[in-house]
XYZ file of C-alpha atoms in Angstrom:
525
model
C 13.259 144.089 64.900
C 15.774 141.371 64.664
C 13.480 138.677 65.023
C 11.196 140.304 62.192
C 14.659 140.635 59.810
C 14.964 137.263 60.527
C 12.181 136.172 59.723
C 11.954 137.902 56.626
C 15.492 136.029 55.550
C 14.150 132.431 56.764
C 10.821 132.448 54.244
C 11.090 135.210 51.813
C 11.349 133.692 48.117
C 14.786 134.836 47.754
C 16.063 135.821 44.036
C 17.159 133.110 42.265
C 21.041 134.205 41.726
C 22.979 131.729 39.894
C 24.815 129.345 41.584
C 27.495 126.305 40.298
C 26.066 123.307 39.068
C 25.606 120.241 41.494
C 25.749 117.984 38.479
C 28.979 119.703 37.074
C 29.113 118.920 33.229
C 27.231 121.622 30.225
C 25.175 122.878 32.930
C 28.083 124.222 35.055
C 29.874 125.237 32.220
C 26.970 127.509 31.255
C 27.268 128.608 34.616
C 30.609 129.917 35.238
C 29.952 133.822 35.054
C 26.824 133.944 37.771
C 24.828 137.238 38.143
C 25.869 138.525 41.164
C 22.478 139.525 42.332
C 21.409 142.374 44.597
C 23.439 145.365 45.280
C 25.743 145.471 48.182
C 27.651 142.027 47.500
C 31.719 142.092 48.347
C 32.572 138.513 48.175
C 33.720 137.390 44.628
C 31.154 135.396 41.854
C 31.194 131.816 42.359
C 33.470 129.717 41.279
C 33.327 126.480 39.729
C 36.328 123.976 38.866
C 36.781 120.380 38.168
C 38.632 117.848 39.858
C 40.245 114.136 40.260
C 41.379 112.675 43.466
C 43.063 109.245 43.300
C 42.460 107.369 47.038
C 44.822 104.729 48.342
C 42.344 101.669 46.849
C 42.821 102.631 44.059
C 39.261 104.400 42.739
C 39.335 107.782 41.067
C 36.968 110.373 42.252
C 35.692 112.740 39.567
C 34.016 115.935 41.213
C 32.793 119.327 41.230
C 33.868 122.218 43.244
C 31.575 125.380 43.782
C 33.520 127.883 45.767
C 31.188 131.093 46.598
C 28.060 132.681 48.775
C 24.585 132.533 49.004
C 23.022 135.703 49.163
C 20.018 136.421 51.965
C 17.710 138.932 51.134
C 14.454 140.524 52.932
C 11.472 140.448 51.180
C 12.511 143.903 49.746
C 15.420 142.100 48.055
C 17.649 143.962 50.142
C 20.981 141.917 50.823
C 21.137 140.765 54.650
C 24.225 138.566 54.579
C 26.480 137.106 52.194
C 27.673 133.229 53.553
C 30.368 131.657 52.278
C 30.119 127.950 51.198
C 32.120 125.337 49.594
C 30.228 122.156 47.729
C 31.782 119.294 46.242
C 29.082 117.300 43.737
C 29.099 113.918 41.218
C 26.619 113.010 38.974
C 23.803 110.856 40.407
C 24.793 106.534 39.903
C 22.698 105.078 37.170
C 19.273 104.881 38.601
C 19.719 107.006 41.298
C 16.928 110.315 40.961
C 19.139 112.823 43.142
C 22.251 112.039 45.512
C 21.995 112.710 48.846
C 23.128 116.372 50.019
C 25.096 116.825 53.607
C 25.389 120.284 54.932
C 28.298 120.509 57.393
C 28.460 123.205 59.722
C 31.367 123.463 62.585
C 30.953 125.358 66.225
C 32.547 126.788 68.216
C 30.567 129.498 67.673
C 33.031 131.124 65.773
C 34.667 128.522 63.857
C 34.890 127.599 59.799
C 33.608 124.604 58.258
C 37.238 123.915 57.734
C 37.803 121.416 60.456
C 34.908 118.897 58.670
C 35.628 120.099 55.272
C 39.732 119.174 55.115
C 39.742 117.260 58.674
C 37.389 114.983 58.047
C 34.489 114.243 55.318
C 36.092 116.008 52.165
C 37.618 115.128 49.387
C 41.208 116.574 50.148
C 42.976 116.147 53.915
C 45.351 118.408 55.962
C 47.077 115.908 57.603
C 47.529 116.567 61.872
C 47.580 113.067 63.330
C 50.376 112.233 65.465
C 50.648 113.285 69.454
C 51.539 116.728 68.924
C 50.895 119.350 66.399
C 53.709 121.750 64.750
C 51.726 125.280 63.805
C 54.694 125.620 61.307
C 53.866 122.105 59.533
C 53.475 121.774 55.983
C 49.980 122.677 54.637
C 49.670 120.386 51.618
C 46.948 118.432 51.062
C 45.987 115.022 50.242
C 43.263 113.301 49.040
C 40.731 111.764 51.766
C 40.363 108.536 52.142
C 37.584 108.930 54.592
C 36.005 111.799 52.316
C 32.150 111.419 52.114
C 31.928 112.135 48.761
C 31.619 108.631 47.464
C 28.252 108.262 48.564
C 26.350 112.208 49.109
C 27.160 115.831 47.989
C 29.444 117.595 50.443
C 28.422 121.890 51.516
C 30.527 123.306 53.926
C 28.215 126.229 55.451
C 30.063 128.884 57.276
C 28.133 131.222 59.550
C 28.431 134.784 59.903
C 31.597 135.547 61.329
C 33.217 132.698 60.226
C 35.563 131.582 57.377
C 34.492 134.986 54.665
C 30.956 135.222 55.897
C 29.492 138.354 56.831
C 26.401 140.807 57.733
C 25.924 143.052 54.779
C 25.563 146.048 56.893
C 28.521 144.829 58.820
C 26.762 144.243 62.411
C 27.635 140.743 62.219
C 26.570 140.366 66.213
C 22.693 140.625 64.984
C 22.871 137.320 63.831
C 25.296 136.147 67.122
C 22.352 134.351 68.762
C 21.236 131.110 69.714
C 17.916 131.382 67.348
C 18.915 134.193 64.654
C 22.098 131.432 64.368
C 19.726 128.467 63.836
C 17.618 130.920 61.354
C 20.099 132.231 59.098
C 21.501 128.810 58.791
C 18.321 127.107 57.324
C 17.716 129.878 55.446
C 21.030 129.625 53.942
C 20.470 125.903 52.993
C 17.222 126.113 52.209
C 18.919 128.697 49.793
C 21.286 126.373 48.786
C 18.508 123.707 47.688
C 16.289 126.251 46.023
C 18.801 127.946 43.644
C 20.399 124.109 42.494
C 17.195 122.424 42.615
C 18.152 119.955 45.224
C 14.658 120.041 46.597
C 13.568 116.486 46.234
C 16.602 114.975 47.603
C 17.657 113.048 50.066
C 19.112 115.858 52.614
C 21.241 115.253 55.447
C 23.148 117.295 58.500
C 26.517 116.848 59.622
C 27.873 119.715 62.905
C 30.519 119.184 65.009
C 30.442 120.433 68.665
C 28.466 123.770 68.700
C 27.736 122.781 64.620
C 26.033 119.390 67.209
C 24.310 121.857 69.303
C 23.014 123.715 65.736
C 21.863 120.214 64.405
C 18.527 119.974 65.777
C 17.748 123.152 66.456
C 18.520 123.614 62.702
C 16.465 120.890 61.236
C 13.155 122.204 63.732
C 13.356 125.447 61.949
C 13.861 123.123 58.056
C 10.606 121.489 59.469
C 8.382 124.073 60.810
C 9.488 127.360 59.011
C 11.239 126.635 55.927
C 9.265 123.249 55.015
C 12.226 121.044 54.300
C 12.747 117.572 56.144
C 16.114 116.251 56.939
C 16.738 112.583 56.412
C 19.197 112.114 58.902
C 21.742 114.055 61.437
C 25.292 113.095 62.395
C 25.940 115.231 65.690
C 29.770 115.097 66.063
C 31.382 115.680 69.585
C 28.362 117.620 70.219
C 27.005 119.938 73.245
C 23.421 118.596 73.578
C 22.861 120.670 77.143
C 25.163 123.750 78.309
C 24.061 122.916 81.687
C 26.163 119.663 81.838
C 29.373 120.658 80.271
C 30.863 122.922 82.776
C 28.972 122.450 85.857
C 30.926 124.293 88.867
C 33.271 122.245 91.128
C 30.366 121.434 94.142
C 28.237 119.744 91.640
C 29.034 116.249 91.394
C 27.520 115.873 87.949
C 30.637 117.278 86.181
C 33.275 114.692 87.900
C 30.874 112.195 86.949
C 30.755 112.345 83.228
C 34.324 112.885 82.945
C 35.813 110.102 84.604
C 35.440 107.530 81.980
C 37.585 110.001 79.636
C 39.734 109.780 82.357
C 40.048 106.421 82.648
C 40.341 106.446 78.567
C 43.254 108.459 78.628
C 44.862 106.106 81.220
C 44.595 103.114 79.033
C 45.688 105.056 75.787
C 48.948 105.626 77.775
C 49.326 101.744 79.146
C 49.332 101.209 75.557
C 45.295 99.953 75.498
C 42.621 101.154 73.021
C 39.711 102.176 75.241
C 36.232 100.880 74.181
C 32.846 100.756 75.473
C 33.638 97.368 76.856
C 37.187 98.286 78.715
C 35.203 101.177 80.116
C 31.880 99.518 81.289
C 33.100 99.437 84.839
C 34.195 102.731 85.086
C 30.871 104.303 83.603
C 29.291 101.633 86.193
C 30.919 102.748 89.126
C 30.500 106.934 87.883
C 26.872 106.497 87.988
C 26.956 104.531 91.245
C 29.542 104.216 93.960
C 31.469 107.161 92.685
C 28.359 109.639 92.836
C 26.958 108.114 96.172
C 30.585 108.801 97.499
C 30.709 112.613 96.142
C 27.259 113.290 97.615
C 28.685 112.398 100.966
C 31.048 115.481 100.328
C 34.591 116.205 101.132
C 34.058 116.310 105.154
C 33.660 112.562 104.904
C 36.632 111.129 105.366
C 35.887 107.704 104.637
C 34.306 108.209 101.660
C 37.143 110.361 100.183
C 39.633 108.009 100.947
C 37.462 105.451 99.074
C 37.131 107.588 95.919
C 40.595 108.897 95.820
C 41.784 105.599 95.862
C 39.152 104.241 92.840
C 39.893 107.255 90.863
C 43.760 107.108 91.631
C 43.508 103.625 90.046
C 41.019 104.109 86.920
C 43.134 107.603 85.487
C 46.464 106.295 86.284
C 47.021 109.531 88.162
C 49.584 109.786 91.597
C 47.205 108.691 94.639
C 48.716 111.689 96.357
C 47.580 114.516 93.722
C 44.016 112.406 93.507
C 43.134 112.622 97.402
C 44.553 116.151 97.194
C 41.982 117.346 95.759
C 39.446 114.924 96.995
C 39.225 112.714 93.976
C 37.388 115.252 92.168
C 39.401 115.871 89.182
C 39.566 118.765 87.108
C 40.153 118.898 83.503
C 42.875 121.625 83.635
C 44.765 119.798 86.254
C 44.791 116.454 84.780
C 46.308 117.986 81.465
C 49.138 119.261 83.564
C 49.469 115.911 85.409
C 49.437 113.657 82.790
C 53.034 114.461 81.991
C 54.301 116.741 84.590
C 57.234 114.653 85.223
C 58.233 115.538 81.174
C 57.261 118.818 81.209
C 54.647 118.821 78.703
C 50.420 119.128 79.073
C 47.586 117.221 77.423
C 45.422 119.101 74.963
C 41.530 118.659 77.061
C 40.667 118.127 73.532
C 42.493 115.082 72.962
C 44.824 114.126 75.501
C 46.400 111.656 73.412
C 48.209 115.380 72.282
C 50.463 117.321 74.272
C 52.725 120.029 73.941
C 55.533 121.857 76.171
C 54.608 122.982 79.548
C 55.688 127.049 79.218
C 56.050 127.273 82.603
C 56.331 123.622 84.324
C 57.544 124.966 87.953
C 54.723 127.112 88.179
C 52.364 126.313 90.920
C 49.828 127.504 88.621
C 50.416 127.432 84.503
C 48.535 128.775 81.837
C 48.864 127.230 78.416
C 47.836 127.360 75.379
C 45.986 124.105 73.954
C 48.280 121.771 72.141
C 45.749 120.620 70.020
C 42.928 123.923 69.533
C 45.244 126.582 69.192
C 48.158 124.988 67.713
C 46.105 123.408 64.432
C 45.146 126.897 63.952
C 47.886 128.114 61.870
C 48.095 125.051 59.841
C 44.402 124.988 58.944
C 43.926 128.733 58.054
C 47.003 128.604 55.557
C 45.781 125.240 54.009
C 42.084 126.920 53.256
C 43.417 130.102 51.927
C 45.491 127.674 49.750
C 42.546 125.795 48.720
C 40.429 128.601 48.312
C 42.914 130.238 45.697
C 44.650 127.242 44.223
C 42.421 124.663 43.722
C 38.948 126.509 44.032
C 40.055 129.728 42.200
C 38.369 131.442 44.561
C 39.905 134.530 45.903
C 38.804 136.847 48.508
C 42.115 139.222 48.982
C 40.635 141.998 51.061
C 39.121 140.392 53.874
C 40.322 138.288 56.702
C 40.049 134.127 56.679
C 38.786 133.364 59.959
C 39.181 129.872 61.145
C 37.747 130.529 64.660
C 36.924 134.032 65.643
C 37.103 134.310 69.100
C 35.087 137.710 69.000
C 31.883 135.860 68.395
C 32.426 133.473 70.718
C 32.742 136.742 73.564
C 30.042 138.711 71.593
C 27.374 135.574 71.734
C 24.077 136.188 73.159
C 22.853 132.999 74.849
C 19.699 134.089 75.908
C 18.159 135.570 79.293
C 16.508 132.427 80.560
C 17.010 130.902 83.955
C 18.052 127.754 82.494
C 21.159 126.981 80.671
C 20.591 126.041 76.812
C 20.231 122.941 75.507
C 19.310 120.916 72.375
C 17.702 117.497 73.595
C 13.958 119.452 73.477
C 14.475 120.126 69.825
C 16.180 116.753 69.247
C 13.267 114.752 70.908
C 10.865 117.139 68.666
C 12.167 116.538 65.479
C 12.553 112.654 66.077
C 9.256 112.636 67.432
C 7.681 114.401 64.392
C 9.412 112.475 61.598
C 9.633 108.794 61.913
C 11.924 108.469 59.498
C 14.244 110.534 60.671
C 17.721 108.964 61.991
C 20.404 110.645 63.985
C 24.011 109.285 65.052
C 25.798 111.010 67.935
C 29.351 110.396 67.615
C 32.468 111.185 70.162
C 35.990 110.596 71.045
C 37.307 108.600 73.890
C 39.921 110.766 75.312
C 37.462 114.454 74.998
C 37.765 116.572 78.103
C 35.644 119.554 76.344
C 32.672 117.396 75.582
C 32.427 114.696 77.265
C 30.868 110.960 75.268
C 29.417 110.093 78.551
C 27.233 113.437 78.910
C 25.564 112.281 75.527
C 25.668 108.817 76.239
C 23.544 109.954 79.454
C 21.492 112.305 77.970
C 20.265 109.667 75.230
C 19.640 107.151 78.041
C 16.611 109.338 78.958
C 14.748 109.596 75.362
C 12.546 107.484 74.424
C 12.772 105.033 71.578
C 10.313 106.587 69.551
C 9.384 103.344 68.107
C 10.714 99.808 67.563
C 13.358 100.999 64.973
C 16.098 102.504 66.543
C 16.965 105.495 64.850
C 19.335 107.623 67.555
C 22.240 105.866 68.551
C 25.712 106.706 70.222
C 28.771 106.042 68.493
C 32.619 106.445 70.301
C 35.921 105.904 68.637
C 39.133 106.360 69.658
C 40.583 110.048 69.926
C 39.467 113.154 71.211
C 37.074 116.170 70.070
C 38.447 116.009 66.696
C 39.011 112.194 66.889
C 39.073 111.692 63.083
C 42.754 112.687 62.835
C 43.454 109.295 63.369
C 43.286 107.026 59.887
C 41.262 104.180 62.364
C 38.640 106.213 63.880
C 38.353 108.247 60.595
C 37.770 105.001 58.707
C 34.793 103.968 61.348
C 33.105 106.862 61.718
C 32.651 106.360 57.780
C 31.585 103.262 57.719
C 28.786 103.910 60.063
C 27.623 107.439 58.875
C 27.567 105.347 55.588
C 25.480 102.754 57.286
C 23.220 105.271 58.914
C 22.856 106.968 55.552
C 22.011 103.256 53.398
C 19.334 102.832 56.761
C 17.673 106.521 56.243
C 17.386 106.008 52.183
C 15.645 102.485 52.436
C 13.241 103.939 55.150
C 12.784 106.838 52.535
C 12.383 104.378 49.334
C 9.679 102.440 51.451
C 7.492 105.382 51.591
C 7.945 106.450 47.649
C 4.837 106.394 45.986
C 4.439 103.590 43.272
C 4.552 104.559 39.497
C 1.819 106.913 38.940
C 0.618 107.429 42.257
C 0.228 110.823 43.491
C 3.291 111.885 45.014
C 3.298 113.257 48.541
C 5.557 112.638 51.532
C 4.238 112.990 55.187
C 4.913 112.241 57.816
C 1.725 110.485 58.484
C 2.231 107.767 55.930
C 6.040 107.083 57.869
C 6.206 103.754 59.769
């Protein structure tokens, strides 16, 4: 039955109920009081305001806000879920058709678009850079520097569960599913495109860690189902394959892919900005002497004292606490090391961020995450904030939730023998669409998800023709590495790059002045 709902959600022709302008200007005006379309709706009409954000060089940014839902219906028009959304829109440049659109999604699963929308790629910031995080900090905001806005139109997709977004019937865990997930979602932006006639442009994906696991799987069901192509995907800090992120202990796969985050952290502490270069030896010797030396296994002597001492060396860690535990590290024990002799632990996702050890004589300690847990207050005030004061938007009977950690307990991952991954449905869509373009990007100093899985995982796809179109991108920072102003201000430029790369490839397939117009993916280089 699910399935069938589903379904019914993903291609119905779903009532057009009005939505805020992208273009702002008479046309949002006119639509200020939208319908609010079938029965059963709690969340508030949309809301759309106008706004000016000076950035530090000096340019003014004029843009629209559309606080609100999209409604999903069955082909019955009865409401299936209601999911909140934020866009921010300009008016297209002179001689630009449409502006690009960018739907940003977040993981976890559980969590709110919040961490892209006023972490990273909007047009207003919660500032949380620095090596440790207060949950009592202030929650003002200030304009992004690194905001996206400049150059596409920003929606901030929340899934059900997440941020206001709900099931209509309230069984939210029917859609808490690797597939009814991935189906909701592209029926929500296919939504999204329909109802502000967005259809003809340039569309883009932007998910961060399970939101990177979403991205293909996402833009297969766009493709096949929905019939909408995606110009391009930025996968941040992604999970491409469960089966590599937490292997257990006796496979040496896991010690593998995180020692060069390892050996990141160790040079962030001597004072040394890793990069791909500083760490080419280390990801040299992972994939070769390390992994010969853990195959051996721990009853060989010589090859554990060989290892131990490598590993003692690359991560900076006591030799004694290294061969302890055979040189294979674990992340929870390397966040206590790190700084045992202060007291405080690393956060895995960032270790550049610690926090007080609550109980540092303990043989054993559990702790919360410097980092996860403690942005949490900070980030839920700031979007309530922004939802009411800026957005005048206001939802005042139901629950914000930044990162729900009921449907991260309640998610169905499937009944298969093999643990799920992305890289089929990545491979697909780049293999269907040459013109499609995809950027993978990660932090250095990530113990949750690792650069050096995807870096590996990459190695083993093919080009798919002469034009490289998937690269790898890592910057300095962890999980969320776009807290710092450096790494922010790179990962922009080359999303921006990747974006000017995907709209030439897209203008050189355009059909000349008054030529039929059609767009295949047979006529793609």
């Amino acid at each position: 039955m699910l399935a069938a709902a589903l379904a019914l959600v993903t291609s119905a022709p779903l009532p057009l109920a009005a939505q805020g302008s992208p273009q702002g200007g008479a046309a949002a005006e006119a639509r200020r009081a939208p319908e609010r379309g079938p029965e059963g709706r709690k969340l508030p009409p949309d809301s759309v305001t106008e706004h000016s954000v000076a950035l530090l060089d000096g340019r003014k940014l004029d843009f629209t806000a559309t606080a609100g839902s999209l409604p999903l219906v069955d082909e019955a028009g009865k409401l299936q879920a209601e999911i909140a959304y934020i866009a921010y829109t300009r008016p297209p440049r002179q001689g630009e058709a449409q502006r690009p659109v960018t739907f940003a999604i977040n993981g976890g699963p559980g969590a709110a678009s919040a961490y892209l929308n006023i972490g990273a790629i909007g047009p207003w910031r919660l500032p949380t850079d620095g090596g440790s995080i207060s949950p009592s900090q202030p929650v003002s905001l200030v304009a992004n520097d690194g905001t996206w806005l400049d150059f596409t139109d920003l929606v901030f997709i929340d899934p059900v569960g997440s941020g206001y977004s709900r099931a209509a019937d309230g069984d939210n865990k029917r859609y808490w599913s690797i597939d009814a997930d991935a189906s909701v979602l592209a029926a929500a932006i296919a939504r999204y495109l329909r109802v502000n006639e967005r259809m003809g442009a340039p569309k883009f994906y932007v998910g961060e860690s399970y939101g990177g696991f979403r991205g293909p799987l996402i833009a297969s069901k766009l493709q096949e189902d929905v019939g909408v192509g995606l110009s391009g995907l930025v996968l941040l800090s992604p999970v491409l394959d469960f089966g590599w992120l937490q292997p257990p202990r006796t496979n040496p796969w896991g010690h593998v892919t995180r020692l060069p985050s390892f050996a990141a952290a160790a040079l962030e502490r001597g004072g040394r900005a890793p990069n791909r270069e500083t760490l080419a030896d280390t990801e040299r010797y992972a994939t070769g002497e390390y992994l010969a030396d853990l195959l051996k296994g721990p009853g060989d002597a010589a090859a554990v004292a060989r290892l131990s001492e490598r590993v003692a060396a690359l991560t900076g860690l006591d030799p004694a606490f290294v061969r302890a535990q055979a040189g294979r590290l674990t992340a929870h024990s390397v966040q206590r090391e790190i700084d045992r002799a202060g007291g405080r632990v690393a956060s895995a996702y960032d270790t550049g961020v610690t926090g007080w050890d609550p109980d540092p004589t303990a043989p054993h300690s559990g702790f919360e995450d410097p980092l996860l847990t403690a942005i949490q207050a900070p980030l839920t005030s700031a979007m309530i904030e922004l939802y009411a004061r800026e957005l005048n938007w206001r939802v005042p009977n139901m629950r914000y939730e930044l990162l729900n950690g009921a449907v991260n307990r309640g998610w169905n991952w499937g009944t298969g023998r093999s643990a799920p991954e992305a890289v089929g449905a990545l491979r697909g869509v780049l293999a269907l669409d040459g013109n499609l373009r995809v950027l993978v990007a990660h932090g250095f100093t990530d113990l949750v998800t690792p650069y050096f899985v995807s870096k590996l995982l990459i190695d083993q796809l093919p080009d798919y023709g002469s034009d490289k179109r998937l690269g790898l991108a890592v910057y300095p920072g962890g999980h969320m590495f776009y807290s710092r102003p450096d790494s922010r201000a790179a990962f922009r430029r080359d999303v921006a790059n990747l974006y000017a790369a995907a709209l030439k490839s897209r203008l050189a397939i355009e059909p000349k002045a008054g030529a039929p117009r059609t767009e295949s993916p047979r006529d793609m280089p």
